[in-house]
């Protein structure tokens, strides 16, 4: 009961700070963030919202995103939805916020300005398309995580030859979702692109139906599951366009019979005799390329992937990797890319620790780092990125350096033949340990991943400590609030003669 009260209290604290129930147009959540559609962005009190104890940070994109962390967001969101419904019933008209927001600290203001600028740049057709792709796969992540952990547990029990009567049941639990993931992708795709979700799922189900093994296309027998999630994605998009065409041309009296039939028939035929083969070749090429890249590129490939992942996240381009991860998990049982990309978070943690030591007088930044570090170790990096390194500038670059070194470490072992993979997507940092898998035993896989994290922490720390702060940056930020106030008080008024007060030291 106490937990429910706490979650409701968090939701109740957030609601008035985003403009009240009438200002909320949509509510959703992902692994770590409460995502809100807002009618009027100006009603949001950003600084007061960041001061709510459960709030780790805020991110502006196509929706207003409040970072609450894994687990917490799934519990707060239903309470928030209840409060919004109650608020709309009691007061349908939004009231302008009379209370002035809390005074923003300079660092937070810089971060907010950067996020606003990125939001304006991110509304390109390509990035909007990538968001659609992300919206298709993100709802599947909880099932991928749960089934991935069960698969890891089952593998451990099989290797130890424990509970032989239970392991087949665990294997069924772990594999059932992956066997039908194409259906869920088809359902979500049709929903996201404006079609009837169940028709998208029906067309995608053709791909995993065992009977397709009796069908020949392009001179080859098809295999159940051929084309995987990419084929399901293409089939469902095609179904949406066929359905929309039917809605325009089929008479209303026949619509309920003709439209679903033509949608499944036309899209199904194209899927069986075209998309399954083409998507299968693309999926195979993705897997082969990932293997080739890490087998031959090794440390160099890891360096690039780990070093550039944070900028990809800032640009919203990381969403393009989601179907690639899912395809690799379908083919190989794990994605070898995610553990390397997770090193970007390790570099961020190392950079934050270095910033803590380099700014001993700035209580505000040090407090932000102390509160955000536990989440950072668990792979939730938004509070450190948006609250510390990105607004400071150089520490964000040195954090990328730390990620590059960590990625190079993991990539090097991949080149030696020790593949390190994750059976699911979503978690990062320490939270990825239960999902690790590889080709040389769990012990070796965990050791390599842990070594990569350690390298990322150390490299991010050293790069930031020695190269992350210029003299000007230290002079600006390595001051306490009392010193900053005293400096401001000592600054002469423009109307005061130049000799009337001593000017502060130049920065």
Short mmCIF file of C-alpha atoms in Angstrom, two decimals:
data_model
loop_
_atom_site.label_atom_id
_atom_site.label_comp_id
_atom_site.label_asym_id
_atom_site.label_seq_id
_atom_site.Cartn_x
_atom_site.Cartn_y
_atom_site.Cartn_z
CA UNK A 1 0.00 0.00 0.00
CA UNK A 2 2.88 2.32 0.85
CA UNK A 3 4.36 1.75 -2.62
CA UNK A 4 1.05 2.57 -4.29
CA UNK A 5 0.81 5.77 -2.24
CA UNK A 6 4.36 6.69 -3.25
CA UNK A 7 3.66 6.16 -6.96
CA UNK A 8 0.42 8.14 -6.75
CA UNK A 9 2.21 10.92 -4.88
CA UNK A 10 4.83 11.08 -7.65
CA UNK A 11 2.11 11.27 -10.29
CA UNK A 12 0.28 13.92 -8.28
CA UNK A 13 3.47 15.98 -8.01
CA UNK A 14 4.11 15.79 -11.75
CA UNK A 15 0.62 16.57 -13.05
CA UNK A 16 0.29 20.26 -12.03
CA UNK A 17 3.84 20.93 -13.22
CA UNK A 18 2.98 19.88 -16.80
CA UNK A 19 -0.02 22.21 -16.94
CA UNK A 20 -2.68 20.03 -15.35
CA UNK A 21 -4.92 17.34 -16.76
CA UNK A 22 -6.43 19.51 -19.48
CA UNK A 23 -2.97 20.19 -20.93
CA UNK A 24 -2.21 16.47 -21.44
CA UNK A 25 -3.20 15.13 -24.86
CA UNK A 26 -1.57 11.68 -24.71
CA UNK A 27 0.17 9.41 -22.19
CA UNK A 28 2.58 6.56 -22.86
CA UNK A 29 5.76 5.16 -21.37
CA UNK A 30 8.83 3.25 -22.50
CA UNK A 31 11.49 1.51 -20.40
CA UNK A 32 12.49 4.58 -18.42
CA UNK A 33 10.39 7.57 -19.49
CA UNK A 34 6.85 8.87 -19.06
CA UNK A 35 6.03 10.29 -22.51
CA UNK A 36 3.41 13.04 -22.62
CA UNK A 37 1.73 14.82 -25.48
CA UNK A 38 1.00 18.40 -24.39
CA UNK A 39 -1.34 21.03 -25.79
CA UNK A 40 0.68 23.99 -24.52
CA UNK A 41 4.38 23.53 -23.82
CA UNK A 42 4.62 26.93 -22.12
CA UNK A 43 2.57 25.67 -19.15
CA UNK A 44 5.30 23.23 -18.13
CA UNK A 45 7.42 24.24 -15.13
CA UNK A 46 10.68 22.51 -16.09
CA UNK A 47 12.78 23.40 -13.09
CA UNK A 48 10.11 22.53 -10.54
CA UNK A 49 9.58 19.24 -12.37
CA UNK A 50 13.28 18.39 -12.19
CA UNK A 51 13.13 19.02 -8.45
CA UNK A 52 10.56 16.25 -7.89
CA UNK A 53 12.49 13.50 -6.04
CA UNK A 54 11.49 10.66 -8.38
CA UNK A 55 12.29 12.64 -11.56
CA UNK A 56 15.76 11.92 -12.95
CA UNK A 57 15.51 14.39 -15.81
CA UNK A 58 13.40 15.58 -18.72
CA UNK A 59 13.86 15.18 -22.47
CA UNK A 60 12.10 17.12 -25.21
CA UNK A 61 11.41 15.36 -28.48
CA UNK A 62 8.16 14.77 -30.35
CA UNK A 63 6.71 14.20 -26.86
CA UNK A 64 7.65 15.66 -23.49
CA UNK A 65 9.56 12.86 -21.75
CA UNK A 66 10.02 12.62 -17.98
CA UNK A 67 12.78 10.21 -16.93
CA UNK A 68 11.64 8.11 -13.96
CA UNK A 69 13.79 5.03 -14.42
CA UNK A 70 13.01 1.34 -15.09
CA UNK A 71 10.31 -0.14 -12.89
CA UNK A 72 9.21 3.19 -11.48
CA UNK A 73 7.78 4.47 -14.76
CA UNK A 74 5.60 1.38 -15.21
CA UNK A 75 4.06 1.98 -11.78
CA UNK A 76 3.69 5.75 -11.93
CA UNK A 77 2.10 5.85 -15.40
CA UNK A 78 -1.20 4.12 -14.43
CA UNK A 79 -1.53 6.44 -11.42
CA UNK A 80 -0.84 9.43 -13.66
CA UNK A 81 -3.51 8.26 -16.12
CA UNK A 82 -6.05 7.96 -13.30
CA UNK A 83 -5.27 11.47 -12.07
CA UNK A 84 -5.59 12.89 -15.58
CA UNK A 85 -9.01 11.28 -16.02
CA UNK A 86 -10.12 12.57 -12.63
CA UNK A 87 -8.78 16.04 -13.40
CA UNK A 88 -10.54 16.23 -16.75
CA UNK A 89 -13.83 15.28 -15.16
CA UNK A 90 -13.48 17.92 -12.44
CA UNK A 91 -11.93 20.80 -14.42
CA UNK A 92 -12.12 20.45 -18.23
CA UNK A 93 -10.65 23.88 -18.95
CA UNK A 94 -6.91 24.40 -18.46
CA UNK A 95 -5.94 27.21 -16.16
CA UNK A 96 -2.86 29.28 -16.92
CA UNK A 97 -0.06 28.73 -14.46
CA UNK A 98 0.15 31.81 -12.27
CA UNK A 99 3.02 30.57 -10.19
CA UNK A 100 6.40 31.49 -11.52
CA UNK A 101 8.73 28.59 -12.18
CA UNK A 102 11.67 28.11 -9.90
CA UNK A 103 14.80 30.03 -10.85
CA UNK A 104 16.82 27.90 -13.27
CA UNK A 105 20.45 27.20 -12.62
CA UNK A 106 22.69 28.20 -15.44
CA UNK A 107 23.72 24.65 -16.32
CA UNK A 108 20.13 23.38 -16.48
CA UNK A 109 19.17 26.34 -18.65
CA UNK A 110 21.92 25.51 -21.12
CA UNK A 111 20.76 21.90 -21.25
CA UNK A 112 17.15 22.96 -21.89
CA UNK A 113 18.24 25.26 -24.71
CA UNK A 114 20.20 22.46 -26.36
CA UNK A 115 17.27 20.07 -26.10
CA UNK A 116 14.89 22.63 -27.62
CA UNK A 117 17.26 23.17 -30.54
CA UNK A 118 17.57 19.42 -31.12
CA UNK A 119 13.80 19.04 -31.05
CA UNK A 120 13.43 21.57 -33.86
CA UNK A 121 16.05 19.77 -35.94
CA UNK A 122 14.61 16.31 -35.29
CA UNK A 123 11.28 16.88 -37.06
CA UNK A 124 12.60 15.69 -40.44
CA UNK A 125 10.64 13.07 -42.42
CA UNK A 126 13.45 10.53 -42.00
CA UNK A 127 13.58 10.94 -38.22
CA UNK A 128 9.80 10.86 -37.96
CA UNK A 129 9.92 7.58 -39.87
CA UNK A 130 12.54 6.25 -37.44
CA UNK A 131 10.26 7.18 -34.55
CA UNK A 132 7.52 5.11 -36.13
CA UNK A 133 9.91 2.17 -36.34
CA UNK A 134 10.84 2.67 -32.69
CA UNK A 135 7.17 2.81 -31.70
CA UNK A 136 6.71 -0.60 -33.33
CA UNK A 137 9.50 -2.33 -31.44
CA UNK A 138 9.68 -0.53 -28.07
CA UNK A 139 6.43 -2.14 -26.77
CA UNK A 140 8.04 -5.55 -27.40
CA UNK A 141 11.06 -4.87 -25.16
CA UNK A 142 9.53 -6.10 -21.85
CA UNK A 143 8.75 -9.49 -23.42
CA UNK A 144 12.23 -9.65 -24.97
CA UNK A 145 13.79 -8.94 -21.58
CA UNK A 146 11.65 -11.45 -19.69
CA UNK A 147 12.14 -14.22 -22.23
CA UNK A 148 15.85 -13.38 -22.52
CA UNK A 149 16.44 -13.75 -18.80
CA UNK A 150 14.52 -17.04 -18.77
CA UNK A 151 16.65 -18.23 -21.70
CA UNK A 152 19.82 -17.34 -19.79
CA UNK A 153 18.59 -19.16 -16.69
CA UNK A 154 17.65 -22.18 -18.78
CA UNK A 155 21.08 -22.25 -20.42
CA UNK A 156 22.77 -22.13 -17.03
CA UNK A 157 20.65 -25.02 -15.71
CA UNK A 158 21.32 -27.09 -18.85
CA UNK A 159 25.07 -26.54 -18.58
CA UNK A 160 25.02 -27.53 -14.92
CA UNK A 161 22.71 -30.47 -15.69
CA UNK A 162 20.30 -29.30 -12.99
CA UNK A 163 16.52 -29.74 -13.00
CA UNK A 164 16.31 -31.69 -16.30
CA UNK A 165 12.54 -32.02 -15.91
CA UNK A 166 12.11 -28.24 -15.71
CA UNK A 167 14.47 -27.01 -18.45
CA UNK A 168 12.21 -28.04 -21.37
CA UNK A 169 9.43 -25.94 -19.87
CA UNK A 170 11.79 -22.99 -19.45
CA UNK A 171 12.93 -23.40 -23.07
CA UNK A 172 9.29 -23.23 -24.21
CA UNK A 173 8.71 -20.06 -22.18
CA UNK A 174 11.87 -18.44 -23.54
CA UNK A 175 11.27 -19.41 -27.17
CA UNK A 176 7.50 -19.03 -27.50
CA UNK A 177 7.54 -15.26 -27.89
CA UNK A 178 10.44 -15.25 -30.33
CA UNK A 179 8.68 -17.87 -32.45
CA UNK A 180 5.73 -15.51 -32.89
CA UNK A 181 7.45 -12.13 -32.71
CA UNK A 182 6.64 -11.50 -36.38
CA UNK A 183 2.93 -11.47 -35.52
CA UNK A 184 3.42 -8.82 -32.83
CA UNK A 185 5.57 -6.73 -35.16
CA UNK A 186 2.88 -6.92 -37.84
CA UNK A 187 0.18 -5.91 -35.36
CA UNK A 188 2.15 -2.90 -34.08
CA UNK A 189 3.19 -1.87 -37.58
CA UNK A 190 -0.39 -1.71 -38.86
CA UNK A 191 -1.40 0.22 -35.76
CA UNK A 192 1.45 2.73 -36.15
CA UNK A 193 0.86 3.30 -39.88
CA UNK A 194 -2.88 3.84 -39.52
CA UNK A 195 -4.30 0.45 -40.51
CA UNK A 196 -6.30 -2.22 -38.68
CA UNK A 197 -3.82 -3.85 -36.27
CA UNK A 198 -5.28 -7.35 -36.42
CA UNK A 199 -5.01 -7.40 -40.23
CA UNK A 200 -1.34 -6.50 -39.97
CA UNK A 201 -0.87 -9.34 -37.49
CA UNK A 202 -2.79 -11.74 -39.73
CA UNK A 203 -0.58 -11.02 -42.75
CA UNK A 204 2.61 -11.22 -40.68
CA UNK A 205 1.47 -14.56 -39.23
CA UNK A 206 1.90 -16.09 -42.69
CA UNK A 207 5.66 -15.75 -42.26
CA UNK A 208 5.79 -18.04 -39.20
CA UNK A 209 3.12 -20.52 -40.34
CA UNK A 210 4.72 -23.99 -40.67
CA UNK A 211 2.80 -24.67 -43.91
CA UNK A 212 4.92 -22.21 -45.91
CA UNK A 213 7.55 -24.96 -46.01
CA UNK A 214 5.45 -26.55 -48.79
CA UNK A 215 5.62 -23.41 -50.95
CA UNK A 216 8.33 -22.68 -53.50
CA UNK A 217 9.40 -19.12 -54.46
CA UNK A 218 12.30 -18.05 -56.69
CA UNK A 219 13.15 -21.72 -57.21
CA UNK A 220 13.58 -22.39 -53.47
CA UNK A 221 11.41 -23.88 -50.76
CA UNK A 222 10.38 -21.29 -48.18
CA UNK A 223 11.17 -21.80 -44.51
CA UNK A 224 8.85 -20.86 -41.62
CA UNK A 225 10.10 -17.57 -40.20
CA UNK A 226 12.04 -16.66 -43.35
CA UNK A 227 12.33 -12.87 -43.50
CA UNK A 228 11.67 -12.54 -39.77
CA UNK A 229 10.73 -9.16 -38.33
CA UNK A 230 11.81 -7.29 -41.45
CA UNK A 231 9.44 -9.37 -43.56
CA UNK A 232 6.67 -8.84 -41.02
CA UNK A 233 7.31 -5.10 -41.07
CA UNK A 234 7.13 -4.94 -44.85
CA UNK A 235 4.07 -7.21 -45.03
CA UNK A 236 2.14 -5.14 -42.50
CA UNK A 237 3.00 -1.83 -44.20
CA UNK A 238 1.79 -3.30 -47.49
CA UNK A 239 -1.41 -4.48 -45.76
CA UNK A 240 -2.05 -0.96 -44.51
CA UNK A 241 -1.80 0.53 -48.01
CA UNK A 242 -4.01 -2.20 -49.49
CA UNK A 243 -6.58 -1.67 -46.74
CA UNK A 244 -6.63 2.10 -47.26
CA UNK A 245 -7.07 1.61 -51.01
CA UNK A 246 -10.00 -0.73 -50.37
CA UNK A 247 -11.62 1.72 -47.95
CA UNK A 248 -11.63 4.34 -50.73
CA UNK A 249 -13.03 2.17 -53.52
CA UNK A 250 -15.12 -0.62 -51.97
CA UNK A 251 -18.79 0.31 -51.39
CA UNK A 252 -19.73 0.68 -47.73
CA UNK A 253 -22.26 -2.14 -47.91
CA UNK A 254 -19.50 -4.57 -48.94
CA UNK A 255 -16.65 -3.07 -46.95
CA UNK A 256 -16.90 -5.39 -43.94
CA UNK A 257 -16.56 -8.45 -46.20
CA UNK A 258 -14.41 -7.32 -49.10
CA UNK A 259 -11.79 -5.07 -47.46
CA UNK A 260 -10.37 -7.58 -44.94
CA UNK A 261 -10.44 -10.34 -47.55
CA UNK A 262 -8.60 -8.35 -50.22
CA UNK A 263 -6.15 -6.96 -47.66
CA UNK A 264 -5.07 -10.42 -46.46
CA UNK A 265 -5.23 -11.97 -49.95
CA UNK A 266 -3.21 -9.37 -51.84
CA UNK A 267 -0.71 -8.68 -49.06
CA UNK A 268 -0.40 -12.39 -48.31
CA UNK A 269 0.40 -13.34 -51.91
CA UNK A 270 3.01 -10.59 -52.19
CA UNK A 271 4.49 -11.66 -48.86
CA UNK A 272 4.72 -15.35 -49.80
CA UNK A 273 6.00 -14.92 -53.33
CA UNK A 274 8.20 -11.87 -52.80
CA UNK A 275 8.72 -10.32 -49.40
CA UNK A 276 9.66 -13.49 -47.51
CA UNK A 277 12.48 -14.23 -49.93
CA UNK A 278 13.73 -10.64 -50.19
CA UNK A 279 13.50 -9.97 -46.45
CA UNK A 280 15.19 -13.30 -45.76
CA UNK A 281 18.13 -12.31 -47.93
CA UNK A 282 18.35 -8.90 -46.22
CA UNK A 283 18.18 -10.48 -42.75
CA UNK A 284 20.91 -12.97 -43.66
CA UNK A 285 23.05 -10.13 -45.03
CA UNK A 286 22.63 -8.16 -41.76
CA UNK A 287 23.76 -11.14 -39.70
CA UNK A 288 26.68 -11.90 -41.99
CA UNK A 289 27.75 -8.25 -42.01
CA UNK A 290 27.65 -7.99 -38.20
CA UNK A 291 29.76 -11.15 -37.92
CA UNK A 292 32.19 -9.95 -40.57
CA UNK A 293 32.45 -6.47 -39.06
CA UNK A 294 33.43 -7.73 -35.61
CA UNK A 295 35.50 -10.65 -36.87
CA UNK A 296 37.60 -8.43 -39.13
CA UNK A 297 37.15 -4.92 -37.73
CA UNK A 298 37.27 -6.01 -34.11
CA UNK A 299 38.69 -3.25 -31.94
CA UNK A 300 38.35 -0.64 -34.69
CA UNK A 301 34.68 -1.41 -35.24
CA UNK A 302 34.07 -1.40 -31.50
CA UNK A 303 35.87 1.93 -31.18
CA UNK A 304 33.59 3.55 -33.77
CA UNK A 305 30.37 1.97 -32.50
CA UNK A 306 31.06 2.74 -28.85
CA UNK A 307 32.34 6.24 -29.55
CA UNK A 308 29.54 7.45 -31.82
CA UNK A 309 26.54 5.88 -30.10
CA UNK A 310 25.84 8.86 -27.80
CA UNK A 311 25.78 11.33 -30.73
CA UNK A 312 23.44 8.93 -32.55
CA UNK A 313 21.14 9.02 -29.53
CA UNK A 314 21.25 12.82 -29.50
CA UNK A 315 20.21 12.88 -33.18
CA UNK A 316 17.54 10.21 -32.73
CA UNK A 317 19.25 7.95 -35.29
CA UNK A 318 19.82 5.10 -32.81
CA UNK A 319 16.22 4.02 -33.44
CA UNK A 320 17.31 2.61 -36.79
CA UNK A 321 19.28 -0.06 -34.89
CA UNK A 322 16.23 -1.56 -33.16
CA UNK A 323 15.12 -3.82 -36.04
CA UNK A 324 18.75 -4.78 -36.62
CA UNK A 325 19.10 -5.90 -32.98
CA UNK A 326 15.84 -7.84 -33.22
CA UNK A 327 16.92 -9.51 -36.46
CA UNK A 328 20.21 -10.63 -34.90
CA UNK A 329 18.39 -12.00 -31.85
CA UNK A 330 16.06 -13.93 -34.17
CA UNK A 331 18.94 -15.38 -36.17
CA UNK A 332 21.67 -15.98 -33.59
CA UNK A 333 19.87 -15.89 -30.26
CA UNK A 334 21.60 -12.66 -29.26
CA UNK A 335 22.75 -9.32 -30.67
CA UNK A 336 26.50 -8.74 -30.63
CA UNK A 337 26.06 -5.02 -31.19
CA UNK A 338 24.28 -4.07 -27.95
CA UNK A 339 27.11 -4.90 -25.48
CA UNK A 340 29.46 -2.74 -27.55
CA UNK A 341 26.99 0.14 -27.74
CA UNK A 342 26.41 -0.16 -23.98
CA UNK A 343 30.01 0.98 -23.48
CA UNK A 344 28.85 4.51 -24.34
CA UNK A 345 27.05 4.56 -20.99
CA UNK A 346 30.22 3.42 -19.22
CA UNK A 347 32.13 6.34 -20.72
CA UNK A 348 29.36 8.66 -19.54
CA UNK A 349 29.66 7.35 -15.97
CA UNK A 350 33.44 7.78 -15.99
CA UNK A 351 33.09 11.33 -17.31
CA UNK A 352 30.56 12.19 -14.60
CA UNK A 353 32.85 10.91 -11.83
CA UNK A 354 35.71 12.97 -13.23
CA UNK A 355 33.45 16.03 -13.37
CA UNK A 356 32.59 15.47 -9.71
CA UNK A 357 36.27 15.70 -8.77
CA UNK A 358 37.11 18.54 -11.15
CA UNK A 359 34.36 20.81 -9.78
CA UNK A 360 34.79 20.43 -6.00
CA UNK A 361 33.19 23.81 -5.25
CA UNK A 362 30.07 23.45 -7.38
CA UNK A 363 27.65 21.84 -4.94
CA UNK A 364 24.79 21.90 -7.44
CA UNK A 365 26.51 19.85 -10.15
CA UNK A 366 28.04 17.49 -7.59
CA UNK A 367 24.60 16.88 -6.09
CA UNK A 368 23.19 16.11 -9.55
CA UNK A 369 26.02 13.65 -10.22
CA UNK A 370 25.62 11.87 -6.87
CA UNK A 371 21.89 11.42 -7.39
CA UNK A 372 22.21 10.30 -11.03
CA UNK A 373 25.22 7.95 -10.77
CA UNK A 374 23.31 4.90 -9.44
CA UNK A 375 20.95 5.08 -12.41
CA UNK A 376 23.96 5.60 -14.69
CA UNK A 377 25.59 2.40 -13.48
CA UNK A 378 22.33 0.59 -14.29
CA UNK A 379 22.32 1.96 -17.82
CA UNK A 380 19.96 4.93 -17.42
CA UNK A 381 22.14 7.74 -18.71
CA UNK A 382 19.71 10.57 -19.42
CA UNK A 383 20.17 12.42 -16.09
CA UNK A 384 23.95 12.50 -16.51
CA UNK A 385 23.79 13.38 -20.20
CA UNK A 386 21.22 16.18 -20.02
CA UNK A 387 22.08 17.39 -16.54
CA UNK A 388 25.89 17.31 -16.64
CA UNK A 389 28.00 16.38 -19.65
CA UNK A 390 26.04 17.77 -22.61
CA UNK A 391 25.53 21.28 -21.21
CA UNK A 392 29.20 21.42 -20.21
CA UNK A 393 30.28 20.51 -23.75
CA UNK A 394 33.74 19.02 -23.51
CA UNK A 395 32.80 16.31 -20.96
CA UNK A 396 30.26 14.98 -23.44
CA UNK A 397 33.04 14.51 -26.01
CA UNK A 398 35.34 12.85 -23.47
CA UNK A 399 32.47 10.59 -22.41
CA UNK A 400 32.30 9.45 -26.03
CA UNK A 401 36.04 8.75 -25.85
CA UNK A 402 35.44 6.49 -22.86
CA UNK A 403 32.70 4.66 -24.76
CA UNK A 404 35.04 4.23 -27.72
CA UNK A 405 37.73 2.56 -25.59
CA UNK A 406 35.19 0.29 -23.91
CA UNK A 407 33.74 -0.65 -27.30
CA UNK A 408 37.21 -1.34 -28.65
CA UNK A 409 37.88 -3.71 -25.73
CA UNK A 410 34.73 -5.78 -26.37
CA UNK A 411 35.25 -5.62 -30.13
CA UNK A 412 38.80 -6.91 -29.77
CA UNK A 413 37.59 -10.08 -28.05
CA UNK A 414 34.93 -10.51 -30.73
CA UNK A 415 37.76 -10.44 -33.26
CA UNK A 416 39.51 -13.18 -31.29
CA UNK A 417 36.38 -15.31 -31.57
CA UNK A 418 34.77 -14.60 -28.19
CA UNK A 419 31.36 -13.27 -29.17
CA UNK A 420 29.59 -11.22 -26.46
CA UNK A 421 25.89 -10.72 -27.04
CA UNK A 422 22.62 -9.79 -25.39
CA UNK A 423 19.47 -11.90 -25.66
CA UNK A 424 17.25 -8.78 -25.47
CA UNK A 425 17.34 -5.05 -26.10
CA UNK A 426 16.59 -2.22 -23.70
CA UNK A 427 18.79 -2.64 -20.62
CA UNK A 428 22.36 -1.45 -20.49
CA UNK A 429 25.15 -1.07 -17.92
CA UNK A 430 24.96 -3.48 -15.00
CA UNK A 431 21.34 -4.29 -15.88
CA UNK A 432 22.59 -6.12 -18.98
CA UNK A 433 24.44 -8.84 -17.02
CA UNK A 434 21.40 -11.17 -16.70
CA UNK A 435 20.86 -11.00 -20.46
CA UNK A 436 24.39 -11.77 -21.62
CA UNK A 437 25.10 -14.72 -23.89
CA UNK A 438 27.98 -15.77 -26.12
CA UNK A 439 29.75 -18.61 -27.86
CA UNK A 440 32.33 -19.48 -25.19
CA UNK A 441 30.40 -19.93 -21.96
CA UNK A 442 28.68 -17.52 -19.66
CA UNK A 443 31.73 -16.94 -17.43
CA UNK A 444 33.92 -15.71 -20.28
CA UNK A 445 31.09 -13.59 -21.68
CA UNK A 446 30.47 -11.88 -18.33
CA UNK A 447 34.21 -11.31 -17.80
CA UNK A 448 34.65 -9.63 -21.20
CA UNK A 449 31.61 -7.41 -20.75
CA UNK A 450 32.68 -6.44 -17.22
CA UNK A 451 36.16 -5.68 -18.53
CA UNK A 452 34.67 -3.45 -21.21
CA UNK A 453 32.66 -1.54 -18.61
CA UNK A 454 35.76 -1.06 -16.48
CA UNK A 455 37.76 0.21 -19.48
CA UNK A 456 34.92 2.58 -20.35
CA UNK A 457 34.75 3.92 -16.79
CA UNK A 458 38.52 4.46 -16.57
CA UNK A 459 38.93 5.91 -20.07
CA UNK A 460 35.96 8.26 -19.62
CA UNK A 461 37.33 9.38 -16.25
CA UNK A 462 40.88 10.00 -17.47
CA UNK A 463 39.83 11.72 -20.70
CA UNK A 464 37.47 14.02 -18.82
CA UNK A 465 39.76 14.71 -15.88
CA UNK A 466 42.73 15.72 -18.02
CA UNK A 467 41.09 17.04 -21.20
CA UNK A 468 37.45 17.75 -20.36
CA UNK A 469 37.84 21.20 -18.82
CA UNK A 470 39.48 24.29 -20.20
CA UNK A 471 40.66 27.04 -17.87
CA UNK A 472 37.65 29.15 -18.81
CA UNK A 473 35.24 26.29 -18.10
CA UNK A 474 36.79 25.68 -14.68
CA UNK A 475 36.70 29.36 -13.83
CA UNK A 476 33.04 29.53 -14.79
CA UNK A 477 31.76 26.40 -13.07
CA UNK A 478 34.17 25.56 -10.25
CA UNK A 479 32.57 28.06 -7.88
CA UNK A 480 30.15 27.66 -5.02
CA UNK A 481 26.81 29.40 -4.98
CA UNK A 482 28.06 31.71 -2.22
CA UNK A 483 31.12 32.69 -4.27
CA UNK A 484 28.96 33.22 -7.35
CA UNK A 485 26.64 35.49 -5.37
CA UNK A 486 29.55 37.42 -3.92
CA UNK A 487 31.08 37.87 -7.38
CA UNK A 488 27.78 39.16 -8.72
CA UNK A 489 27.51 41.60 -5.81
CA UNK A 490 31.04 42.85 -6.43
CA UNK A 491 30.37 43.54 -10.09
CA UNK A 492 30.00 47.32 -10.53
CA UNK A 493 26.71 48.72 -11.73
CA UNK A 494 26.93 50.18 -15.26
CA UNK A 495 25.97 53.58 -13.88
CA UNK A 496 28.74 53.48 -11.26
CA UNK A 497 32.05 55.19 -12.13
CA UNK A 498 34.68 52.66 -13.16
CA UNK A 499 36.81 53.26 -10.09
CA UNK A 500 34.01 52.90 -7.56
CA UNK A 501 34.23 49.09 -7.22
CA UNK A 502 36.81 46.50 -7.94
CA UNK A 503 35.90 44.38 -10.96
CA UNK A 504 35.88 40.56 -10.58
CA UNK A 505 38.69 38.55 -12.04
CA UNK A 506 38.33 37.91 -15.74
CA UNK A 507 37.12 34.49 -16.77
#
